[in-house]
PDB file of C-alpha atoms in Angstrom:
ATOM      1  CA  MET A   1     160.414  64.426 155.701  1.00 83.00           C
ATOM      2  CA  SER A   2     163.695  65.405 153.960  1.00 88.00           C
ATOM      3  CA  ILE A   3     165.004  68.419 153.453  1.00 92.00           C
ATOM      4  CA  THR A   4     164.131  67.953 149.820  1.00 93.00           C
ATOM      5  CA  GLU A   5     160.559  67.233 150.488  1.00 94.00           C
ATOM      6  CA  ARG A   6     160.497  70.288 152.125  1.00 96.00           C
ATOM      7  CA  ILE A   7     162.011  73.203 149.374  1.00 96.00           C
ATOM      8  CA  GLN A   8     159.296  71.395 147.021  1.00 96.00           C
ATOM      9  CA  ARG A   9     156.230  71.873 149.287  1.00 97.00           C
ATOM     10  CA  ASP A  10     158.089  75.619 150.515  1.00 97.00           C
ATOM     11  CA  ILE A  11     158.010  76.245 147.070  1.00 97.00           C
ATOM     12  CA  ARG A  12     154.201  75.288 146.209  1.00 97.00           C
ATOM     13  CA  ARG A  13     153.352  76.948 148.810  1.00 97.00           C
ATOM     14  CA  ALA A  14     155.662  80.792 147.991  1.00 97.00           C
ATOM     15  CA  MET A  15     153.720  80.191 144.584  1.00 97.00           C
ATOM     16  CA  LYS A  16     150.378  80.435 145.228  1.00 97.00           C
ATOM     17  CA  GLU A  17     151.519  83.304 147.390  1.00 97.00           C
ATOM     18  CA  ARG A  18     152.240  85.027 144.459  1.00 96.00           C
ATOM     19  CA  ASP A  19     155.954  85.016 146.350  1.00 95.00           C
ATOM     20  CA  ARG A  20     158.051  85.941 143.752  1.00 93.00           C
ATOM     21  CA  ALA A  21     161.728  86.461 146.076  1.00 91.00           C
ATOM     22  CA  ARG A  22     161.375  84.236 148.098  1.00 94.00           C
ATOM     23  CA  LEU A  23     160.430  81.478 144.790  1.00 96.00           C
ATOM     24  CA  GLY A  24     163.323  81.684 143.024  1.00 94.00           C
ATOM     25  CA  ALA A  25     165.229  81.448 146.423  1.00 95.00           C
ATOM     26  CA  LEU A  26     163.419  78.296 146.798  1.00 97.00           C
ATOM     27  CA  ARG A  27     163.946  77.390 143.388  1.00 97.00           C
ATOM     28  CA  MET A  28     168.033  78.003 143.102  1.00 96.00           C
ATOM     29  CA  ILE A  29     168.466  75.513 146.145  1.00 96.00           C
ATOM     30  CA  ASN A  30     165.302  73.228 144.862  1.00 97.00           C
ATOM     31  CA  ALA A  31     168.640  72.629 141.825  1.00 97.00           C
ATOM     32  CA  ALA A  32     171.085  72.926 143.439  1.00 96.00           C
ATOM     33  CA  LEU A  33     169.610  69.687 144.949  1.00 97.00           C
ATOM     34  CA  GLU A  34     168.530  68.278 141.997  1.00 96.00           C
ATOM     35  CA  ASN A  35     172.310  68.467 141.093  1.00 96.00           C
ATOM     36  CA  ALA A  36     174.222  67.221 143.513  1.00 96.00           C
ATOM     37  CA  ARG A  37     171.644  64.348 143.568  1.00 96.00           C
ATOM     38  CA  ILE A  38     171.955  63.017 139.693  1.00 96.00           C
ATOM     39  CA  GLU A  39     176.082  64.144 140.470  1.00 95.00           C
ATOM     40  CA  ALA A  40     175.858  61.016 142.983  1.00 94.00           C
ATOM     41  CA  GLY A  41     173.423  58.637 141.019  1.00 95.00           C
ATOM     42  CA  LYS A  42     170.711  58.374 143.968  1.00 94.00           C
ATOM     43  CA  PRO A  43     169.202  59.640 147.057  1.00 93.00           C
ATOM     44  CA  LEU A  44     170.638  62.556 149.007  1.00 92.00           C
ATOM     45  CA  SER A  45     171.403  61.400 152.709  1.00 91.00           C
ATOM     46  CA  GLU A  46     170.117  64.516 155.431  1.00 88.00           C
ATOM     47  CA  GLU A  47     173.839  65.130 155.268  1.00 83.00           C
ATOM     48  CA  GLU A  48     174.222  65.547 151.447  1.00 91.00           C
ATOM     49  CA  GLU A  49     171.432  67.908 151.777  1.00 93.00           C
ATOM     50  CA  LEU A  50     172.463  69.973 154.435  1.00 90.00           C
ATOM     51  CA  ALA A  51     176.376  69.907 152.480  1.00 89.00           C
ATOM     52  CA  VAL A  52     174.634  71.276 149.243  1.00 94.00           C
ATOM     53  CA  LEU A  53     173.013  73.852 151.396  1.00 94.00           C
ATOM     54  CA  ARG A  54     175.533  74.834 153.033  1.00 90.00           C
ATOM     55  CA  ARG A  55     178.188  75.488 149.887  1.00 93.00           C
ATOM     56  CA  GLN A  56     174.554  77.470 149.118  1.00 95.00           C
ATOM     57  CA  LEU A  57     174.899  79.577 151.758  1.00 93.00           C
ATOM     58  CA  LYS A  58     178.522  80.423 152.055  1.00 92.00           C
ATOM     59  CA  GLN A  59     178.523  80.941 147.687  1.00 95.00           C
ATOM     60  CA  ARG A  60     175.456  83.395 148.614  1.00 95.00           C
ATOM     61  CA  GLU A  61     177.420  85.541 151.346  1.00 95.00           C
ATOM     62  CA  GLU A  62     181.118  85.448 148.865  1.00 96.00           C
ATOM     63  CA  SER A  63     178.348  87.129 146.665  1.00 96.00           C
ATOM     64  CA  ALA A  64     176.688  89.676 148.670  1.00 96.00           C
ATOM     65  CA  ARG A  65     180.083  91.186 149.523  1.00 96.00           C
ATOM     66  CA  ALA A  66     180.884  91.164 146.352  1.00 97.00           C
ATOM     67  CA  PHE A  67     178.756  92.952 145.192  1.00 97.00           C
ATOM     68  CA  ARG A  68     178.588  95.564 148.301  1.00 96.00           C
ATOM     69  CA  GLU A  69     182.177  95.416 147.501  1.00 96.00           C
ATOM     70  CA  GLY A  70     181.537  96.732 143.365  1.00 96.00           C
ATOM     71  CA  GLY A  71     179.049  99.126 144.472  1.00 96.00           C
ATOM     72  CA  ARG A  72     176.238  96.708 143.876  1.00 96.00           C
ATOM     73  CA  PRO A  73     174.772  97.594 147.250  1.00 95.00           C
ATOM     74  CA  GLU A  74     170.240  96.515 145.722  1.00 95.00           C
ATOM     75  CA  ARG A  75     171.735  92.722 144.186  1.00 96.00           C
ATOM     76  CA  ALA A  76     173.701  92.470 147.638  1.00 96.00           C
ATOM     77  CA  GLU A  77     170.857  92.746 148.967  1.00 95.00           C
ATOM     78  CA  ALA A  78     168.870  89.695 146.644  1.00 94.00           C
ATOM     79  CA  GLU A  79     171.621  88.048 148.060  1.00 95.00           C
ATOM     80  CA  GLU A  80     171.771  88.116 151.593  1.00 96.00           C
ATOM     81  CA  ALA A  81     167.860  87.256 150.861  1.00 95.00           C
ATOM     82  CA  GLU A  82     168.668  84.430 149.247  1.00 95.00           C
ATOM     83  CA  ALA A  83     171.026  83.420 151.657  1.00 95.00           C
ATOM     84  CA  GLU A  84     168.729  84.161 155.046  1.00 95.00           C
ATOM     85  CA  VAL A  85     166.442  81.433 152.816  1.00 96.00           C
ATOM     86  CA  VAL A  86     168.875  78.701 152.938  1.00 95.00           C
ATOM     87  CA  ARG A  87     169.511  79.864 156.142  1.00 93.00           C
ATOM     88  CA  GLY A  88     166.205  78.401 157.213  1.00 94.00           C
ATOM     89  CA  TYR A  89     167.178  75.242 155.852  1.00 94.00           C
ATOM     90  CA  LEU A  90     170.430  74.633 157.891  1.00 91.00           C
ATOM     91  CA  PRO A  91     170.297  73.288 161.611  1.00 88.00           C
ATOM     92  CA  GLU A  92     171.140  76.062 164.148  1.00 88.00           C
ATOM     93  CA  PRO A  93     174.456  76.873 164.303  1.00 86.00           C
ATOM     94  CA  LEU A  94     176.678  75.847 167.620  1.00 89.00           C
ATOM     95  CA  SER A  95     177.620  79.231 169.747  1.00 89.00           C
ATOM     96  CA  GLY A  96     180.808  79.799 170.548  1.00 88.00           C
ATOM     97  CA  GLU A  97     180.953  78.090 174.288  1.00 92.00           C
ATOM     98  CA  GLU A  98     179.327  75.211 172.524  1.00 93.00           C
ATOM     99  CA  MET A  99     181.859  75.273 170.198  1.00 92.00           C
ATOM    100  CA  SER A 100     184.655  75.569 172.420  1.00 92.00           C
ATOM    101  CA  ARG A 101     183.831  72.622 174.435  1.00 93.00           C
ATOM    102  CA  LEU A 102     182.974  69.914 171.797  1.00 92.00           C
ATOM    103  CA  VAL A 103     187.149  71.438 170.731  1.00 93.00           C
ATOM    104  CA  GLU A 104     188.438  70.001 174.487  1.00 93.00           C
ATOM    105  CA  GLN A 105     186.553  66.737 173.525  1.00 94.00           C
ATOM    106  CA  ALA A 106     187.293  66.059 170.468  1.00 93.00           C
ATOM    107  CA  ILE A 107     190.604  66.332 172.044  1.00 93.00           C
ATOM    108  CA  ARG A 108     190.009  64.486 174.692  1.00 93.00           C
ATOM    109  CA  GLU A 109     188.903  61.789 172.780  1.00 94.00           C
ATOM    110  CA  THR A 110     192.173  61.876 170.326  1.00 93.00           C
ATOM    111  CA  GLY A 111     194.712  62.118 173.298  1.00 92.00           C
ATOM    112  CA  ALA A 112     195.947  65.030 171.206  1.00 89.00           C
ATOM    113  CA  THR A 113     199.194  67.182 172.455  1.00 88.00           C
ATOM    114  CA  GLY A 114     200.185  69.262 170.188  1.00 88.00           C
ATOM    115  CA  MET A 115     199.173  70.753 166.780  1.00 91.00           C
ATOM    116  CA  LYS A 116     200.209  67.869 164.896  1.00 93.00           C
ATOM    117  CA  ASP A 117     197.466  66.076 165.839  1.00 92.00           C
ATOM    118  CA  MET A 118     195.333  68.992 165.239  1.00 92.00           C
ATOM    119  CA  GLY A 119     193.892  66.564 160.828  1.00 92.00           C
ATOM    120  CA  ALA A 120     192.934  64.187 164.225  1.00 93.00           C
ATOM    121  CA  VAL A 121     191.227  66.347 166.606  1.00 92.00           C
ATOM    122  CA  MET A 122     189.390  68.355 164.049  1.00 93.00           C
ATOM    123  CA  GLY A 123     187.864  65.263 162.179  1.00 92.00           C
ATOM    124  CA  ARG A 124     186.714  64.640 165.622  1.00 92.00           C
ATOM    125  CA  ALA A 125     185.628  67.938 166.363  1.00 92.00           C
ATOM    126  CA  MET A 126     183.265  67.837 162.648  1.00 90.00           C
ATOM    127  CA  GLN A 127     181.893  64.852 163.311  1.00 89.00           C
ATOM    128  CA  LEU A 128     180.632  66.473 167.069  1.00 90.00           C
ATOM    129  CA  ALA A 129     179.508  69.347 165.410  1.00 89.00           C
ATOM    130  CA  GLY A 130     177.319  67.685 162.980  1.00 82.00           C
ATOM    131  CA  GLY A 131     177.455  69.948 160.366  1.00 77.00           C
ATOM    132  CA  ARG A 132     176.434  72.675 162.914  1.00 85.00           C
ATOM    133  CA  ALA A 133     179.492  74.368 162.823  1.00 84.00           C
ATOM    134  CA  GLU A 134     182.127  75.929 160.207  1.00 81.00           C
ATOM    135  CA  GLY A 135     185.599  74.493 160.237  1.00 84.00           C
ATOM    136  CA  GLN A 136     187.276  77.627 159.161  1.00 88.00           C
ATOM    137  CA  GLU A 137     185.792  78.645 162.706  1.00 90.00           C
ATOM    138  CA  LEU A 138     186.714  75.142 164.051  1.00 90.00           C
ATOM    139  CA  ALA A 139     190.038  75.134 162.921  1.00 92.00           C
ATOM    140  CA  THR A 140     190.636  78.244 164.712  1.00 93.00           C
ATOM    141  CA  LEU A 141     190.226  77.289 168.172  1.00 93.00           C
ATOM    142  CA  VAL A 142     191.842  74.032 167.943  1.00 93.00           C
ATOM    143  CA  ARG A 143     195.344  75.216 166.503  1.00 93.00           C
ATOM    144  CA  GLN A 144     194.590  77.871 169.820  1.00 93.00           C
ATOM    145  CA  ARG A 145     194.101  75.042 172.329  1.00 91.00           C
ATOM    146  CA  LEU A 146     197.299  72.984 170.306  1.00 90.00           C
ATOM    147  CA  GLN A 147     200.013  75.507 170.269  1.00 85.00           C
TER     148      GLN A 147
END
């Protein structure tokens, strides 16, 4: 079952349970996936669906931070609740130790010797992570290791 199908199933469930907060978050996710599908002109692959979900998660986290800094904690909490719904459809993120091992493997496989090889290492590390790690976190580890 694709992520889109799971979300549509969960929308029906939230409607039956009259869970307005969850229903709103699910509809938002579904709309983002539908917009991406229309833009692509074809059904989305699982990797494309995950990319949309990661963008949605990042938006919710940034909005929550902005609302908190702006003195609107109630809106920040709503954004954080939506972020939690999105997280439920993403794979479990890698631990710090797993990311370190993954970076070491990417360096070995690419034969990297210095910062000039960062692009190749990052490409391989992102491949190995399979969407379970933030690019920024991996980049930090790669930079530390290659310097």
